[in-house]
Amino acid sequence: MDFVKDLDNRLLFAVPKKGRLYEEVLKLLNGSDIHFNRKSRQDIALSTNLPVALIFLPAADIPKYVAEGNVDMGITGQDMVVENEAQEKVSELLQLDFGKCRLCVQTPIQGDYQTLDSLVGKRIVTSFDQYARKIFEPLDKATGKKTSITYVSGSVEAACALGLADGIIDLVESGETMRAAGLHDVHTLMTTQSVLIANQKSEHTQLIEKITSRIRGVIAARKFVLCTYNILRANIQKGTAITPGRQGATVSSLESHEGWVAVSAMIEAKQKGEIMDKLTEVGATDILVTNFSSCRV
């Protein structure tokens, strides 16, 4: 297949090629009705229902490709955007609500260095070396010291135990890996999550808006569920106070039960158990909760 020819006039959409982000992105693409077939180890896949080509890249490289216009849009981490110094060159379209973690300065729990300032002039190992230099340059200048910052692509948490570093800068999600290495975080530099970004000069503006809208719908569908129930007309206000909906609940008469109505409203998925309990307390019956695969809100 002549991929160069097939990419003509297609929006190029860069997505992570492996790992947990890849799995989450596949769910987003499926929910957004972007169909494609990716052959094994192939880093380009053409959508079969939209003029889109998916480009599978390391998440760390995606901000650079989007910023330079090699691709039109992409999914990566906010930390990767900062590390590539691409904040001013790309548009952040959506926060995707997965891949959440913190970029932290970490040191040995029983070590001599327990603050960011105490590490000035010491040895730092990280895969975020560009960002680390920005953090320590003003501190070095103020103290007249020179912090050593060394780039390592993997196993950063082992650097202190191996005597290669006095502290590290790395991502923390649950903290299990950090604690297993005898480290703790002494300073949070940023919180981060996965984001949808776009090149600011892309010619595919309408298609970018369409894809963004679809992905926004998938994210909203994860946050909300549809709650339906029956309740006495006299208790409508009690019920709708519990389920006000996003723009108001839908109420309809029940012809089979005089004096009763059916109510439906969107509610937050994380609150569904508590809401169902409260509805039961005010006399609601036949309470059902339905998940969405996608929606527009």
Short mmCIF file of C-alpha atoms in Angstrom, two decimals:
data_model
loop_
_atom_site.label_atom_id
_atom_site.label_comp_id
_atom_site.label_asym_id
_atom_site.label_seq_id
_atom_site.Cartn_x
_atom_site.Cartn_y
_atom_site.Cartn_z
CA MET A 1 0.00 0.00 0.00
CA ASP A 2 1.26 3.43 -0.94
CA PHE A 3 0.80 5.13 2.42
CA VAL A 4 2.16 8.49 1.24
CA LYS A 5 -0.56 8.67 -1.43
CA ASP A 6 -3.23 7.38 0.98
CA LEU A 7 -2.38 10.11 3.50
CA ASP A 8 -3.23 12.88 1.04
CA ASN A 9 -6.04 15.11 2.32
CA ARG A 10 -6.42 13.09 5.52
CA LEU A 11 -6.24 14.50 9.01
CA LEU A 12 -3.23 12.95 10.77
CA PHE A 13 -4.10 11.92 14.32
CA ALA A 14 -1.17 10.84 16.53
CA VAL A 15 -1.98 8.41 19.34
CA PRO A 16 0.21 6.48 21.82
CA LYS A 17 1.48 3.27 20.26
CA LYS A 18 1.55 1.08 23.38
CA GLY A 19 0.95 0.85 27.12
CA ARG A 20 -1.97 1.90 29.30
CA LEU A 21 -2.54 5.12 27.35
CA TYR A 22 -2.88 3.08 24.17
CA GLU A 23 -5.61 0.91 25.73
CA GLU A 24 -7.53 3.96 26.96
CA VAL A 25 -7.22 5.69 23.59
CA LEU A 26 -8.62 2.63 21.79
CA LYS A 27 -11.73 2.90 23.98
CA LEU A 28 -12.05 6.60 23.11
CA LEU A 29 -11.70 5.95 19.39
CA ASN A 30 -14.24 3.14 19.51
CA GLY A 31 -16.73 5.30 21.42
CA SER A 32 -16.14 8.13 18.96
CA ASP A 33 -17.05 5.89 16.01
CA ILE A 34 -13.62 6.16 14.39
CA HIS A 35 -13.21 2.82 12.61
CA PHE A 36 -9.82 1.45 11.57
CA ASN A 37 -7.82 -1.74 11.22
CA ARG A 38 -4.27 -1.74 12.54
CA LYS A 39 -2.08 -4.53 11.31
CA SER A 40 0.54 -5.94 13.67
CA ARG A 41 3.47 -3.56 14.27
CA GLN A 42 2.14 -1.11 11.71
CA ASP A 43 2.36 2.51 12.87
CA ILE A 44 -0.16 3.93 10.38
CA ALA A 45 -3.81 2.92 10.18
CA LEU A 46 -6.38 4.51 7.87
CA SER A 47 -9.88 5.17 9.17
CA THR A 48 -12.51 3.40 7.10
CA ASN A 49 -15.31 5.89 7.80
CA LEU A 50 -13.56 9.26 8.15
CA PRO A 51 -10.75 11.03 6.22
CA VAL A 52 -8.38 10.35 9.12
CA ALA A 53 -5.08 8.51 9.41
CA LEU A 54 -4.01 7.31 12.83
CA ILE A 55 -0.27 7.61 13.46
CA PHE A 56 1.00 5.46 16.34
CA LEU A 57 3.92 7.14 18.13
CA PRO A 58 5.58 7.16 21.57
CA ALA A 59 3.51 9.48 23.78
CA ALA A 60 6.63 11.51 24.59
CA ASP A 61 7.12 12.40 20.90
CA ILE A 62 3.55 13.40 20.08
CA PRO A 63 3.70 17.04 21.35
CA LYS A 64 6.69 17.74 19.10
CA TYR A 65 4.98 16.30 16.01
CA VAL A 66 1.79 18.27 16.70
CA ALA A 67 3.67 21.50 17.47
CA GLU A 68 5.71 21.29 14.27
CA GLY A 69 2.68 20.46 12.12
CA ASN A 70 3.82 16.96 11.16
CA VAL A 71 0.44 15.76 12.42
CA ASP A 72 -2.79 17.69 12.96
CA MET A 73 -3.79 16.48 16.40
CA GLY A 74 -2.78 13.98 19.04
CA ILE A 75 -3.29 12.47 22.47
CA THR A 76 -0.50 12.67 25.04
CA GLY A 77 0.17 13.76 28.61
CA GLN A 78 0.27 17.36 29.81
CA ASP A 79 3.70 16.55 31.26
CA MET A 80 4.95 15.60 27.79
CA VAL A 81 3.67 18.90 26.38
CA VAL A 82 5.62 20.80 29.04
CA GLU A 83 8.76 18.69 28.60
CA ASN A 84 8.71 19.39 24.85
CA GLU A 85 8.16 23.12 25.53
CA ALA A 86 5.10 22.98 23.29
CA GLN A 87 2.57 24.82 25.49
CA GLU A 88 2.51 27.88 23.24
CA LYS A 89 2.61 25.90 19.99
CA VAL A 90 -0.37 23.55 20.45
CA SER A 91 -3.98 24.02 21.48
CA GLU A 92 -5.21 21.90 24.37
CA LEU A 93 -8.70 20.87 23.25
CA LEU A 94 -9.81 18.46 25.97
CA GLN A 95 -8.67 16.96 29.24
CA LEU A 96 -9.40 13.26 28.89
CA ASP A 97 -9.78 12.25 32.54
CA PHE A 98 -7.29 9.35 32.44
CA GLY A 99 -3.53 9.03 32.88
CA LYS A 100 -3.77 11.22 35.97
CA CYS A 101 -0.60 11.51 38.04
CA ARG A 102 1.86 13.96 39.60
CA LEU A 103 5.36 14.92 38.53
CA CYS A 104 7.31 14.91 41.77
CA VAL A 105 10.75 15.45 43.23
CA GLN A 106 11.57 12.26 45.13
CA THR A 107 14.33 11.44 47.61
CA PRO A 108 15.23 8.49 49.86
CA ILE A 109 12.96 8.38 52.91
CA GLN A 110 15.92 8.24 55.30
CA GLY A 111 18.18 10.46 53.20
CA ASP A 112 19.77 13.85 53.91
CA TYR A 113 17.70 15.75 51.35
CA GLN A 114 14.05 16.29 52.19
CA THR A 115 13.16 19.49 50.31
CA LEU A 116 13.53 20.88 46.81
CA ASP A 117 15.92 23.57 48.03
CA SER A 118 18.19 21.01 49.72
CA LEU A 119 18.79 19.37 46.31
CA VAL A 120 20.21 22.53 44.73
CA GLY A 121 23.78 21.74 43.68
CA LYS A 122 23.20 18.00 44.05
CA ARG A 123 22.62 15.19 41.53
CA ILE A 124 19.20 14.75 39.87
CA VAL A 125 18.27 11.90 37.55
CA THR A 126 15.11 12.17 35.46
CA SER A 127 13.51 11.57 32.08
CA PHE A 128 12.18 15.15 32.29
CA ASP A 129 15.57 16.80 31.94
CA GLN A 130 14.41 19.88 30.00
CA TYR A 131 11.76 20.71 32.57
CA ALA A 132 14.13 19.91 35.45
CA ARG A 133 16.66 22.43 34.13
CA LYS A 134 13.98 25.10 34.07
CA ILE A 135 13.17 24.34 37.70
CA PHE A 136 16.75 24.36 38.96
CA GLU A 137 18.28 27.14 36.84
CA PRO A 138 16.82 30.00 38.92
CA LEU A 139 17.63 28.13 42.14
CA ASP A 140 21.22 27.58 40.99
CA LYS A 141 21.53 31.24 40.04
CA ALA A 142 20.24 32.40 43.42
CA THR A 143 22.66 30.17 45.36
CA GLY A 144 25.68 30.18 43.06
CA LYS A 145 25.56 26.39 42.80
CA LYS A 146 25.29 24.02 39.84
CA THR A 147 22.79 21.16 40.00
CA SER A 148 23.74 18.09 37.97
CA ILE A 149 20.80 16.86 35.90
CA THR A 150 21.15 13.56 34.08
CA TYR A 151 18.68 12.11 31.60
CA VAL A 152 17.61 8.47 32.02
CA SER A 153 14.82 6.99 29.91
CA GLY A 154 13.75 4.25 32.31
CA SER A 155 14.15 2.84 35.83
CA VAL A 156 14.62 6.35 37.21
CA GLU A 157 13.53 5.22 40.68
CA ALA A 158 16.63 2.97 40.98
CA ALA A 159 19.09 5.86 40.56
CA CYS A 160 19.29 6.78 44.26
CA ALA A 161 19.73 3.19 45.42
CA LEU A 162 22.53 2.74 42.87
CA GLY A 163 24.30 5.86 44.13
CA LEU A 164 23.77 7.74 40.88
CA ALA A 165 21.55 10.48 42.28
CA ASP A 166 20.61 12.37 45.43
CA GLY A 167 17.07 12.78 44.14
CA ILE A 168 14.93 12.06 41.12
CA ILE A 169 12.08 13.71 39.26
CA ASP A 170 9.48 11.22 38.09
CA LEU A 171 5.75 10.62 37.71
CA VAL A 172 3.76 9.30 40.66
CA GLU A 173 0.42 7.60 40.16
CA SER A 174 -0.36 5.31 43.10
CA GLY A 175 3.07 5.73 44.73
CA GLU A 176 3.67 1.98 45.05
CA THR A 177 6.76 1.95 42.81
CA MET A 178 8.18 4.98 44.61
CA ARG A 179 7.74 3.46 48.07
CA ALA A 180 9.11 0.08 46.92
CA ALA A 181 12.31 1.91 45.94
CA GLY A 182 12.56 3.49 49.41
CA LEU A 183 11.60 6.94 48.12
CA HIS A 184 8.97 9.52 48.97
CA ASP A 185 7.88 12.69 47.24
CA VAL A 186 9.10 15.92 48.79
CA HIS A 187 7.75 18.37 46.21
CA THR A 188 5.04 18.23 43.52
CA LEU A 189 6.05 20.10 40.38
CA MET A 190 2.81 19.59 38.46
CA THR A 191 -0.32 17.50 38.19
CA THR A 192 -0.91 15.97 34.80
CA GLN A 193 -3.36 13.89 32.79
CA SER A 194 -3.92 12.85 29.19
CA VAL A 195 -5.09 15.58 26.84
CA LEU A 196 -6.27 16.02 23.27
CA ILE A 197 -4.10 18.59 21.49
CA ALA A 198 -4.06 20.11 18.01
CA ASN A 199 -1.73 22.05 15.77
CA GLN A 200 -2.82 25.69 15.76
CA LYS A 201 -2.41 26.05 11.98
CA SER A 202 -4.03 22.81 10.81
CA GLU A 203 -6.18 23.08 7.70
CA HIS A 204 -8.58 20.40 9.00
CA THR A 205 -10.44 22.71 11.38
CA GLN A 206 -13.92 21.27 10.86
CA LEU A 207 -12.78 17.67 11.20
CA ILE A 208 -10.81 18.51 14.35
CA GLU A 209 -13.99 20.05 15.79
CA LYS A 210 -16.02 16.96 14.84
CA ILE A 211 -13.55 14.55 16.46
CA THR A 212 -13.26 16.75 19.54
CA SER A 213 -17.05 16.81 19.90
CA ARG A 214 -17.25 13.03 19.61
CA ILE A 215 -14.52 12.46 22.19
CA ARG A 216 -16.16 15.00 24.50
CA GLY A 217 -19.34 12.94 24.21
CA VAL A 218 -17.54 9.74 25.19
CA ILE A 219 -16.01 11.43 28.23
CA ALA A 220 -19.39 12.84 29.27
CA ALA A 221 -20.98 9.42 28.88
CA ARG A 222 -18.48 8.01 31.37
CA LYS A 223 -19.39 10.66 33.92
CA PHE A 224 -23.17 10.43 33.64
CA VAL A 225 -25.89 7.78 33.65
CA LEU A 226 -29.62 8.03 32.93
CA CYS A 227 -31.80 7.53 36.00
CA THR A 228 -35.49 6.71 35.50
CA TYR A 229 -38.12 6.06 38.16
CA ASN A 230 -41.81 6.26 38.99
CA ILE A 231 -43.11 8.50 41.75
CA LEU A 232 -46.39 9.94 43.03
CA ARG A 233 -47.23 13.24 41.36
CA ALA A 234 -47.49 14.78 44.83
CA ASN A 235 -43.80 13.90 45.41
CA ILE A 236 -42.40 15.21 42.11
CA GLN A 237 -40.57 18.09 43.75
CA LYS A 238 -38.92 15.75 46.24
CA GLY A 239 -37.77 13.50 43.41
CA THR A 240 -36.52 16.20 41.07
CA ALA A 241 -34.68 17.87 43.94
CA ILE A 242 -32.62 14.67 44.12
CA THR A 243 -32.34 14.31 40.31
CA PRO A 244 -32.48 17.83 38.84
CA GLY A 245 -30.76 16.67 35.64
CA ARG A 246 -28.36 18.79 33.62
CA GLN A 247 -31.07 21.08 32.25
CA GLY A 248 -34.10 19.76 34.09
CA ALA A 249 -35.70 16.35 34.56
CA THR A 250 -38.17 14.88 32.06
CA VAL A 251 -41.57 14.10 33.62
CA SER A 252 -44.39 12.19 31.92
CA SER A 253 -47.73 10.81 33.14
CA LEU A 254 -48.25 7.11 33.78
CA GLU A 255 -51.63 6.28 32.23
CA SER A 256 -51.71 2.90 33.96
CA HIS A 257 -51.27 4.39 37.44
CA GLU A 258 -53.40 7.40 38.23
CA GLY A 259 -51.56 10.01 40.26
CA TRP A 260 -48.13 8.66 39.30
CA VAL A 261 -45.49 10.03 36.91
CA ALA A 262 -42.32 8.71 35.28
CA VAL A 263 -39.17 10.79 35.71
CA SER A 264 -35.88 10.55 33.81
CA ALA A 265 -32.75 12.62 34.43
CA MET A 266 -29.01 12.47 33.91
CA ILE A 267 -27.08 11.97 37.14
CA GLU A 268 -23.38 11.64 37.99
CA ALA A 269 -22.33 8.00 37.73
CA LYS A 270 -20.26 8.22 40.92
CA GLN A 271 -23.33 9.35 42.87
CA LYS A 272 -25.80 6.76 41.56
CA GLY A 273 -25.87 4.56 44.67
CA GLU A 274 -26.58 7.45 47.02
CA ILE A 275 -29.16 8.94 44.64
CA MET A 276 -31.04 5.65 44.36
CA ASP A 277 -31.12 5.40 48.16
CA LYS A 278 -32.55 8.90 48.47
CA LEU A 279 -35.17 8.25 45.79
CA THR A 280 -36.32 5.15 47.65
CA GLU A 281 -36.67 7.21 50.83
CA VAL A 282 -39.09 9.64 49.12
CA GLY A 283 -41.25 6.85 47.72
CA ALA A 284 -39.87 6.35 44.21
CA THR A 285 -40.23 2.89 42.67
CA ASP A 286 -38.92 1.03 39.60
CA ILE A 287 -35.64 2.95 39.82
CA LEU A 288 -33.37 2.11 36.88
CA VAL A 289 -29.91 3.35 35.92
CA THR A 290 -28.71 3.07 32.30
CA ASN A 291 -25.16 3.61 31.03
CA PHE A 292 -24.34 5.61 27.89
CA SER A 293 -21.74 4.69 25.27
CA SER A 294 -21.69 8.29 24.05
CA CYS A 295 -23.76 11.45 24.29
CA ARG A 296 -23.85 15.17 23.53
CA VAL A 297 -24.40 17.46 26.51
#
